[in-house]
Coordinates of C-alpha atoms in Angstrom, one line a residue:
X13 CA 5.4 -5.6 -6.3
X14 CA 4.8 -2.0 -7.3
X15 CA 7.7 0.5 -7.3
X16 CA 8.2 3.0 -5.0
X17 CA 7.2 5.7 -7.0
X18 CA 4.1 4.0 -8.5
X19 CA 2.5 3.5 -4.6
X20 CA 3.2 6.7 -3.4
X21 CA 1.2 7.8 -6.6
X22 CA -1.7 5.4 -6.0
X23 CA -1.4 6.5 -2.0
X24 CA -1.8 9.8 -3.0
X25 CA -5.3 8.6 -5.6
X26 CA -6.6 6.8 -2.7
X27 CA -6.0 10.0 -0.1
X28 CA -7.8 11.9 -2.2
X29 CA -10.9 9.6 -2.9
X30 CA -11.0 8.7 1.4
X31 CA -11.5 12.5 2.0
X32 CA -14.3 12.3 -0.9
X33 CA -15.9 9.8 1.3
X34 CA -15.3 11.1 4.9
X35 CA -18.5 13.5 4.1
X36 CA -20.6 10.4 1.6
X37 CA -22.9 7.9 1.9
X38 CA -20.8 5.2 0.8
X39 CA -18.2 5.6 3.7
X40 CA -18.1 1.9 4.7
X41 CA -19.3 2.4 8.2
X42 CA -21.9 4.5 7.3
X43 CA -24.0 1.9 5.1
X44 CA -24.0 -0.6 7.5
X45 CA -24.3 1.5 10.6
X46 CA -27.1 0.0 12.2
X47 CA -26.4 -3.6 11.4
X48 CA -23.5 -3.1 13.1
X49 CA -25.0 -1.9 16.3
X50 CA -27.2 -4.4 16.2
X51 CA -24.6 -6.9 16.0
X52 CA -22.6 -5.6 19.2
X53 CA -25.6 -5.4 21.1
X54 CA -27.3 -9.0 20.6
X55 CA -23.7 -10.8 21.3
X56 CA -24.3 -10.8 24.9
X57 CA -27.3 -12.4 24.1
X58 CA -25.9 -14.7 21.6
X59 CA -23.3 -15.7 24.2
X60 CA -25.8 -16.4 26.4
X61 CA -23.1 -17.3 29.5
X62 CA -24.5 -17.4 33.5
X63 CA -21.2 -17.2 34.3
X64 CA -20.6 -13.2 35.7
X65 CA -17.2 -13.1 34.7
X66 CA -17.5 -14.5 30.8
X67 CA -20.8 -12.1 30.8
X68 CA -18.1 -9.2 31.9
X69 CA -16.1 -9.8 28.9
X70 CA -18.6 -10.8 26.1
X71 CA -20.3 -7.1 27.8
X72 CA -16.5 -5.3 26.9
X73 CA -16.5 -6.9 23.5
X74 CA -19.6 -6.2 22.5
X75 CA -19.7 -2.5 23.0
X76 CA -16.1 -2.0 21.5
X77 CA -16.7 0.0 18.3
X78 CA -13.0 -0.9 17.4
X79 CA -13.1 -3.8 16.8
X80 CA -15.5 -4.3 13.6
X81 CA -13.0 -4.6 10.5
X82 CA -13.9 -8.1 10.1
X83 CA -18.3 -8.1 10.6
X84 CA -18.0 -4.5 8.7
X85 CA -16.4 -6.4 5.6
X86 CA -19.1 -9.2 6.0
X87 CA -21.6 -7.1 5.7
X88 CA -20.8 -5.1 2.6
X89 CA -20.0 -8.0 0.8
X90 CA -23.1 -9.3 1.6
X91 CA -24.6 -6.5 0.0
X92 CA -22.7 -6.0 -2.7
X93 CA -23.2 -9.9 -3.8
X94 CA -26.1 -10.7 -2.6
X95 CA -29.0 -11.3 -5.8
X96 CA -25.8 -12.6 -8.0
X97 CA -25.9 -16.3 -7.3
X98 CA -28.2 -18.6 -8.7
X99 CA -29.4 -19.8 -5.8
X100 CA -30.5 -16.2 -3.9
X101 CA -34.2 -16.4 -4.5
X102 CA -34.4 -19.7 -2.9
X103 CA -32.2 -18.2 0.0
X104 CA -34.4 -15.1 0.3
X105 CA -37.4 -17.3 0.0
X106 CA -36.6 -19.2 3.2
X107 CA -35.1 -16.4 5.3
X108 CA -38.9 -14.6 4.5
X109 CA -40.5 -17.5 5.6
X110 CA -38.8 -17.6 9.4
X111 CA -38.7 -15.2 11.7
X112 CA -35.2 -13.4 11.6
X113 CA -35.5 -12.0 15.3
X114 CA -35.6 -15.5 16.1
X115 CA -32.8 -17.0 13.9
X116 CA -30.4 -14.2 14.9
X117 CA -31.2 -13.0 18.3
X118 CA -32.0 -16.2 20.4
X119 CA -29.4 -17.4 22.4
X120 CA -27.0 -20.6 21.3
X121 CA -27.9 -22.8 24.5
X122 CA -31.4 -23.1 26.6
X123 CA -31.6 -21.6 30.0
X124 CA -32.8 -24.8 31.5
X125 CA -29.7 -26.9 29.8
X126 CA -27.3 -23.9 30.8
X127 CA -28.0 -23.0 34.4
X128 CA -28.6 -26.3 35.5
X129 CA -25.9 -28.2 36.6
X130 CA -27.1 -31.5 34.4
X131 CA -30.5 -32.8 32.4
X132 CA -32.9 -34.1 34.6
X133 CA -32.4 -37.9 34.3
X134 CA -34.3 -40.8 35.4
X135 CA -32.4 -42.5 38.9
X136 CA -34.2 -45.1 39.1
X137 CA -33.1 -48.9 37.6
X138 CA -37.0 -49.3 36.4
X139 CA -37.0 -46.6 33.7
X140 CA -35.1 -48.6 31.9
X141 CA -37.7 -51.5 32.0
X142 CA -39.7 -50.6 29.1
X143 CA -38.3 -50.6 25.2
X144 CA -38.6 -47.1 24.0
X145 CA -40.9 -47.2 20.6
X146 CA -39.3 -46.2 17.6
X147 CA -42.3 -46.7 15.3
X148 CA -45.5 -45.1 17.7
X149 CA -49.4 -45.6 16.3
X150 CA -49.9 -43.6 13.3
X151 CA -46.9 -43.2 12.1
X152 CA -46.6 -46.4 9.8
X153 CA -48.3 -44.9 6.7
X154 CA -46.3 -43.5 3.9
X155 CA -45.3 -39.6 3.7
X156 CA -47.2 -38.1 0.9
X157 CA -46.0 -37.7 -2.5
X158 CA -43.8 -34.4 -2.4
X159 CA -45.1 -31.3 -4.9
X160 CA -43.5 -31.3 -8.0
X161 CA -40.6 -28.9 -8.4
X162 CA -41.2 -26.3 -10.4
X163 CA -39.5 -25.8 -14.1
X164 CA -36.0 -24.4 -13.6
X165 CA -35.6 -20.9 -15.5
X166 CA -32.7 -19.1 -16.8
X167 CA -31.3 -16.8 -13.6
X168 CA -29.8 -13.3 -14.8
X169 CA -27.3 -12.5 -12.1
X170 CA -28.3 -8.6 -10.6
X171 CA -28.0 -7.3 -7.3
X172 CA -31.0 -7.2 -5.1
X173 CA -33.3 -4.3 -4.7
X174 CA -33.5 -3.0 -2.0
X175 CA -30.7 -4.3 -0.7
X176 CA -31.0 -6.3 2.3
X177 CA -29.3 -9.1 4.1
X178 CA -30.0 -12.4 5.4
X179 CA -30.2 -13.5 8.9
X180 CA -27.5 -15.8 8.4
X181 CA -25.1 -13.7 7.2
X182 CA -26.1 -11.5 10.1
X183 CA -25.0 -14.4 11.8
X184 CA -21.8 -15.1 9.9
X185 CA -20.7 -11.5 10.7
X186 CA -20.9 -12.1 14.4
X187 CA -19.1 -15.5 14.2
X188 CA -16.3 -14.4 12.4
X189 CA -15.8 -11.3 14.7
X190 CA -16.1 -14.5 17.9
X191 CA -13.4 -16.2 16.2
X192 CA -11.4 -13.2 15.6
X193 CA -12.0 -12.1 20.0
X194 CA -11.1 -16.0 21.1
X195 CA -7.8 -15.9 19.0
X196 CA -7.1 -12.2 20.6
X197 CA -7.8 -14.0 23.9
X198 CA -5.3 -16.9 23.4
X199 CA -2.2 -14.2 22.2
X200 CA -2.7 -13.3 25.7
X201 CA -1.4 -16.0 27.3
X202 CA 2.5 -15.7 28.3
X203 CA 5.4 -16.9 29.7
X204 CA 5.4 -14.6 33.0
X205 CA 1.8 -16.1 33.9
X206 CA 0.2 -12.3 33.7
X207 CA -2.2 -11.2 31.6
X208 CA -0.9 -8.5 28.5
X209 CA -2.6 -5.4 27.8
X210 CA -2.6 -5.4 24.1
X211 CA -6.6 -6.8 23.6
X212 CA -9.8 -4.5 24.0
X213 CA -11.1 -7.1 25.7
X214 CA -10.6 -5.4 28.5
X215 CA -7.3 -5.3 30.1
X216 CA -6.5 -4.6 33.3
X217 CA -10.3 -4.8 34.0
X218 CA -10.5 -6.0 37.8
X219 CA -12.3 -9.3 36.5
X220 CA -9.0 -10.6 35.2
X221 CA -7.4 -10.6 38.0
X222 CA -6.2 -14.0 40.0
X223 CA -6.9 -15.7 36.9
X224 CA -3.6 -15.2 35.4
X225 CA -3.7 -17.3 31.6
X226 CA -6.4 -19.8 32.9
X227 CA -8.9 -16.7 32.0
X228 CA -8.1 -15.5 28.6
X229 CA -7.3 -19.8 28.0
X230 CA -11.1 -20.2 29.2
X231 CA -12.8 -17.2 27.3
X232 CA -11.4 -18.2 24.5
X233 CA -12.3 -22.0 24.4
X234 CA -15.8 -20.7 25.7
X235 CA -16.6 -18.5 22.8
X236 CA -14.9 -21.3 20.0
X237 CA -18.1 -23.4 21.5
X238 CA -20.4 -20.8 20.7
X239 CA -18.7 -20.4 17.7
X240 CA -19.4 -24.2 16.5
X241 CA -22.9 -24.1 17.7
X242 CA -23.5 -21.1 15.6
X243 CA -21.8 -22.1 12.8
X244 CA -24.3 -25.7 13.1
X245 CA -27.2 -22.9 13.0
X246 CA -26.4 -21.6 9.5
X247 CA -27.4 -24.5 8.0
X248 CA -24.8 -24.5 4.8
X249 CA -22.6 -27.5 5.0
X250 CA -19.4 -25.5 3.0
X251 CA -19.5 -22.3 5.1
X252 CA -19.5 -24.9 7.8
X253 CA -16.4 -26.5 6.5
X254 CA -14.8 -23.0 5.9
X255 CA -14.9 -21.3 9.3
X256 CA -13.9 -24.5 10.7
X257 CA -10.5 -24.4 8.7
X258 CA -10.1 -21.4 10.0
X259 CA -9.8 -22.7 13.3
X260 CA -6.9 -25.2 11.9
X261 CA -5.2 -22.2 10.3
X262 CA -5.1 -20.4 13.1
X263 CA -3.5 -22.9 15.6
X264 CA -0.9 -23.9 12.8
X265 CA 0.2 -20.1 12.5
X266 CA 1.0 -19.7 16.0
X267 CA 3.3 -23.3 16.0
X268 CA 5.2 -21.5 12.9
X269 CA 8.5 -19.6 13.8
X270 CA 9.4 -17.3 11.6
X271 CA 12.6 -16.6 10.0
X272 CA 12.6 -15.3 6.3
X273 CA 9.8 -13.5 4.1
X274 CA 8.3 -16.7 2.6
X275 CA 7.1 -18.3 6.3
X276 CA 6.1 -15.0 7.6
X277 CA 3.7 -14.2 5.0
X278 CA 2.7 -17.7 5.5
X279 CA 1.7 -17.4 9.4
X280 CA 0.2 -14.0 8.4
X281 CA -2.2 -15.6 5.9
X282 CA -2.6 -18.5 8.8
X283 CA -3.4 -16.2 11.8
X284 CA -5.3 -13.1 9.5
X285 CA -6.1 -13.5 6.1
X286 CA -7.7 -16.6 6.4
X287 CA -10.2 -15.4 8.7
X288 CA -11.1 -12.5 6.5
X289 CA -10.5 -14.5 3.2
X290 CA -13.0 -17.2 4.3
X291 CA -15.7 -15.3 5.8
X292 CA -16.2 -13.1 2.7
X293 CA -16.0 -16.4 0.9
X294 CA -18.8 -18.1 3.2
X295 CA -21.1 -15.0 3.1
X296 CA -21.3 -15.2 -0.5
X297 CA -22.2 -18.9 -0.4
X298 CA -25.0 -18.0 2.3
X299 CA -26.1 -15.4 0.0
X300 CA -26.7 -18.3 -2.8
X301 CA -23.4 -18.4 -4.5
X302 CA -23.7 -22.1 -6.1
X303 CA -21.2 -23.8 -8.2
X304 CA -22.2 -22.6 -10.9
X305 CA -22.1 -19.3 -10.1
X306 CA -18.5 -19.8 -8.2
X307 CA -17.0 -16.5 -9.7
X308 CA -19.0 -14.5 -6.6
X309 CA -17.1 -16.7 -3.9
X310 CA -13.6 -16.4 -5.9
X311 CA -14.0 -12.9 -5.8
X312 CA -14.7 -12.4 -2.1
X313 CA -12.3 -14.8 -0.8
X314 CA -9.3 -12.9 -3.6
X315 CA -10.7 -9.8 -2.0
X316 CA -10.9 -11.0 1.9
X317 CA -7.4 -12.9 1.5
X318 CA -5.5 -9.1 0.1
X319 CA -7.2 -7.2 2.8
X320 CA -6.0 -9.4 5.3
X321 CA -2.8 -9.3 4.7
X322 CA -2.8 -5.5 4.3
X323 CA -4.3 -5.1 7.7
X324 CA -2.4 -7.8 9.2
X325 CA 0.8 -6.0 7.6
X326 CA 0.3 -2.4 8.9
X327 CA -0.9 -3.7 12.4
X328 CA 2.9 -5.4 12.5
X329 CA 4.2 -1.6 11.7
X330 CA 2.4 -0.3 15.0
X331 CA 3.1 -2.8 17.6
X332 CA 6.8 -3.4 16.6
X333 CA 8.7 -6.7 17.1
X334 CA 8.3 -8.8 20.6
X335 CA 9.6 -11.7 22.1
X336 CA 9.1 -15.1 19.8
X337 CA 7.2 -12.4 16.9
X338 CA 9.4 -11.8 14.2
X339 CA 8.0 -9.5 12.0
X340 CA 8.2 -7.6 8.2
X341 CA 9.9 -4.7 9.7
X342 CA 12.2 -6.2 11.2
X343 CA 12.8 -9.1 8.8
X344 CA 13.5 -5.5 6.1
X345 CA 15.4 -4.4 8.3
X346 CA 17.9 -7.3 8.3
X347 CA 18.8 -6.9 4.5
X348 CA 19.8 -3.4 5.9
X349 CA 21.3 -4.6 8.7
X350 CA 22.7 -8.4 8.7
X351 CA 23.7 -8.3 12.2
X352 CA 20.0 -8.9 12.7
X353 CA 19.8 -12.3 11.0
X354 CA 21.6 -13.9 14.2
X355 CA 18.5 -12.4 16.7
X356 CA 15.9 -13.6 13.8
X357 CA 17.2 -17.3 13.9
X358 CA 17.0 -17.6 18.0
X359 CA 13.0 -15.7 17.8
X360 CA 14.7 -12.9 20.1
X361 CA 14.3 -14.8 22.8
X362 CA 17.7 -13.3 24.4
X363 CA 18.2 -11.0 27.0
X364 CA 18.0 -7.5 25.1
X365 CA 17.0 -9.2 21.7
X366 CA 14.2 -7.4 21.5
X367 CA 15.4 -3.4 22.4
X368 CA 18.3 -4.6 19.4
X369 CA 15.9 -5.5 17.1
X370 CA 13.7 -2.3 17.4
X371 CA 16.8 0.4 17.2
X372 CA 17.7 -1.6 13.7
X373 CA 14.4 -1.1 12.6
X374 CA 14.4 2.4 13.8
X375 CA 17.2 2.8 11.7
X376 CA 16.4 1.0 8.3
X377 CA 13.5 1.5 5.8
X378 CA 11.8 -1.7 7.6
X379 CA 8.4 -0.1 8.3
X380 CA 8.2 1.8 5.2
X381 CA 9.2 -1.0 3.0
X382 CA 6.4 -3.2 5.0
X383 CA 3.6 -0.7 4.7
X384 CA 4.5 -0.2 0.9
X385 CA 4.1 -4.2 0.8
X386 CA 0.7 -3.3 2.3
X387 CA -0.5 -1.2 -0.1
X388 CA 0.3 -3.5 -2.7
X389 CA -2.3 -5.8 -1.6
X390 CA -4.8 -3.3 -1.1
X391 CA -4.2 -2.3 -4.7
X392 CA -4.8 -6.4 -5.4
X393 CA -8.0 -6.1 -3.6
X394 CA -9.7 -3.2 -5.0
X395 CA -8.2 -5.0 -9.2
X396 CA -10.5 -8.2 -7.5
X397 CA -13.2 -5.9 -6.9
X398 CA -13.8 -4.8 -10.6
X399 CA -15.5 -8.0 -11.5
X400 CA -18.7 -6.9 -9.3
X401 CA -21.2 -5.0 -10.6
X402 CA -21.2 -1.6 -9.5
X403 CA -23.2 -0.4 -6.3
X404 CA -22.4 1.7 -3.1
X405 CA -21.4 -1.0 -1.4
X406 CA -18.7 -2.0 -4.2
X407 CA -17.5 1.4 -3.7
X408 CA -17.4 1.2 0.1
X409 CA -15.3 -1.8 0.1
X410 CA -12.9 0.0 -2.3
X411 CA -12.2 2.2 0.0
X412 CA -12.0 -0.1 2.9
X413 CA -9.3 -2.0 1.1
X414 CA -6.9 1.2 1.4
X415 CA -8.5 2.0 4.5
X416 CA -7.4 -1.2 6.5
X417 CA -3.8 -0.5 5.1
X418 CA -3.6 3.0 6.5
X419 CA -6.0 2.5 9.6
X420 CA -8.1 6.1 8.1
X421 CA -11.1 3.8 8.7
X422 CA -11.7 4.0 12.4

């Protein structure tokens, strides 16, 4: 870990190259402004719910400009990978060949399978009389012959130009901001039977009321459906495999209690960095990343893993410690303080654990000590970064990487 010294130093570098960049093109929200938008307004869609209630909150969601850390660092990725891997002009030769309103816009379930109440089946015992054909008239000859492939040829790694992304990493941006909202949804499910006020989902919203946990229990399951029959559509078996581990990582995270450094960096990488790590991982595979151009993957997911812990990090600073959530501040704050340690081992789950716990973090260097730790992995993200070529979108997610640890990007 850095000194103290050495990160205020590096803060001060990275203060001075965000103000740069407040008024430049390379600002990360500004290069991928209209992808974005076009992202938020196309979930509903996506969703594609009859249900007024879940069409309430996928509405909320989608028109929430807070919360797009996670499609935002899709999307420059995307960009800044895309045209290295061996594989891209094959991917770019099939996404030219569909029709990407199609692929990305068209919602995950049919109307006539969603809004009825079941497939029209046969009630009748004689419909089954009959033994269905598997081998109809004209199908018995043999397929022709397939084309010859053509001659491989050396592949030079270079971005594309222009730069443009594919509809399934438009895709992949939208699922890994679902999976991000259904987690947020399931947080809100407590021991009092009410509904908490933390998620943009829209708390205190009159829909949510009388539902108690069932709802945020139900939107959640609801859009980790979607979530599977979108991650089917993509079509690429590995980034398959890696969103669906996310899904694991996430429900072992919450079963972890934490009460030293080592496990709570552990259930932050479980519940955050995974999420991010992965989904930069999976975008460069969709963008044609092969084996044996692997480097491209290892950097996003180096890149996605140290962001997500510096995010995950600074958002524990801001919403201080809670019932059964032991955090870095407060775990800091008990090497100050080792009356704490008692409170840590029992999750503060007594009576006035938790008021304790903040006036010893109050009074320690808990928070600072945490956001330094933050910074340090930013500074691990943007040394990841150096082994992409250079581009705009390179630059933007330089900046993001300090920017998630000091929240200057909102």
């Amino acid at each position: 870990m850095l000194s103290r010294n050495e990160m205020r130093y590096r803060h001060q570098q990275w203060m001075r190259r965000l103000r740069a960049y407040r008024t430049a093109a390379a600002w990360p929200t500004s290069l991928v402004a209209g992808d974005l938008d076009r992202l938020r307004s196309s979930l509903l869609g996506l969703l594609g719910t009859a249900h007024p209630t879940l069409s309430e909150i996928a509405q909320c969601n989608a028109s929430d400009t807070r919360g797009q850390f996670r499609p935002l660092l899709v999307l420059l990725f995307s960009h800044a990978t895309n045209g290295l891997g061996s594989s891209w002009p094959t991917k770019q030769r099939d996404a030219l060949l569909e029709d990407p309103a199609a692929a990305l816009d068209s919602p995950l379930t049919r109307p006539d399978i969603l809004n009825v109440p079941h497939p029209s089946t046969p009630t009748h015992a004689a419909s089954f009389a009959g033994v269905f054909d598997l081998h109809p008239a004209g199908l018995d000859a043999p397929p022709p012959a397939p084309a010859p492939a053509p001659a491989p040829t050396a592949y030079i790694p270079a971005l594309a130009s222009p730069s443009c992304l594919l509809p399934t990493q438009r895709r992949l941006a939208q699922i890994v901001e679902m999976i991000h909202i259904a987690a947020v949804f399931h947080d809100e499910v407590n021991d009092n039977d009410s509904v908490g006020t933390s998620t943009s989902a829209g708390a205190g919203a009159p829909f949510l009321d009388g539902f108690g946990n069932l709802l945020p229990i139900l939107s959640g399951d609801f859009l980790l459906g979607r979530v599977s029959t979108a991650l089917a559509r993509l079509g690429e078996a590995e980034a398959f495999e890696l969103l669906a581990t996310v899904l694991a990582n996430q429900a072992e995270g919450d079963m972890l209690r934490v009460h030293d450094t080592d496990t709570y960096l552990r259930k932050t990488y479980l519940r955050t960095a995974s999420l991010v790590a992965k989904g930069a991982r999976a975008t460069a595979i969709l963008g044609g990343c092969a084996h044996d151009t692997a480097i491209w993957r290892d950097v996003a997911y180096a890149y996605g893993r140290n962001v997500g812990f510096a995010y995950q990090l600074v958002e524990d600073t801001l919403r201080g410690p809670a019932r059964a959530r032991v955090t870095g501040p407060v775990l800091f704050a008990a090497e100050e303080h080792p009356e704490l340690r008692p409170l840590i081992r029992r999750d503060l789950a007594d009576e006035g654990d938790v008021e304790q716990a903040r006036d010893y973090v109050s009074r320690s260097h808990g928070v600072e000590r945490t956001r330094a730790l933050a910074l340090s992995y930013a500074e691990k993200a943007r040394e990841a970064l150096a082994f992409l070529p250079n581009s705009e979108h390179k630059s933007a997610l330089d900046v993001l990487a300090h920017a998630a640890a000091t929240r200057t990007w909102l």
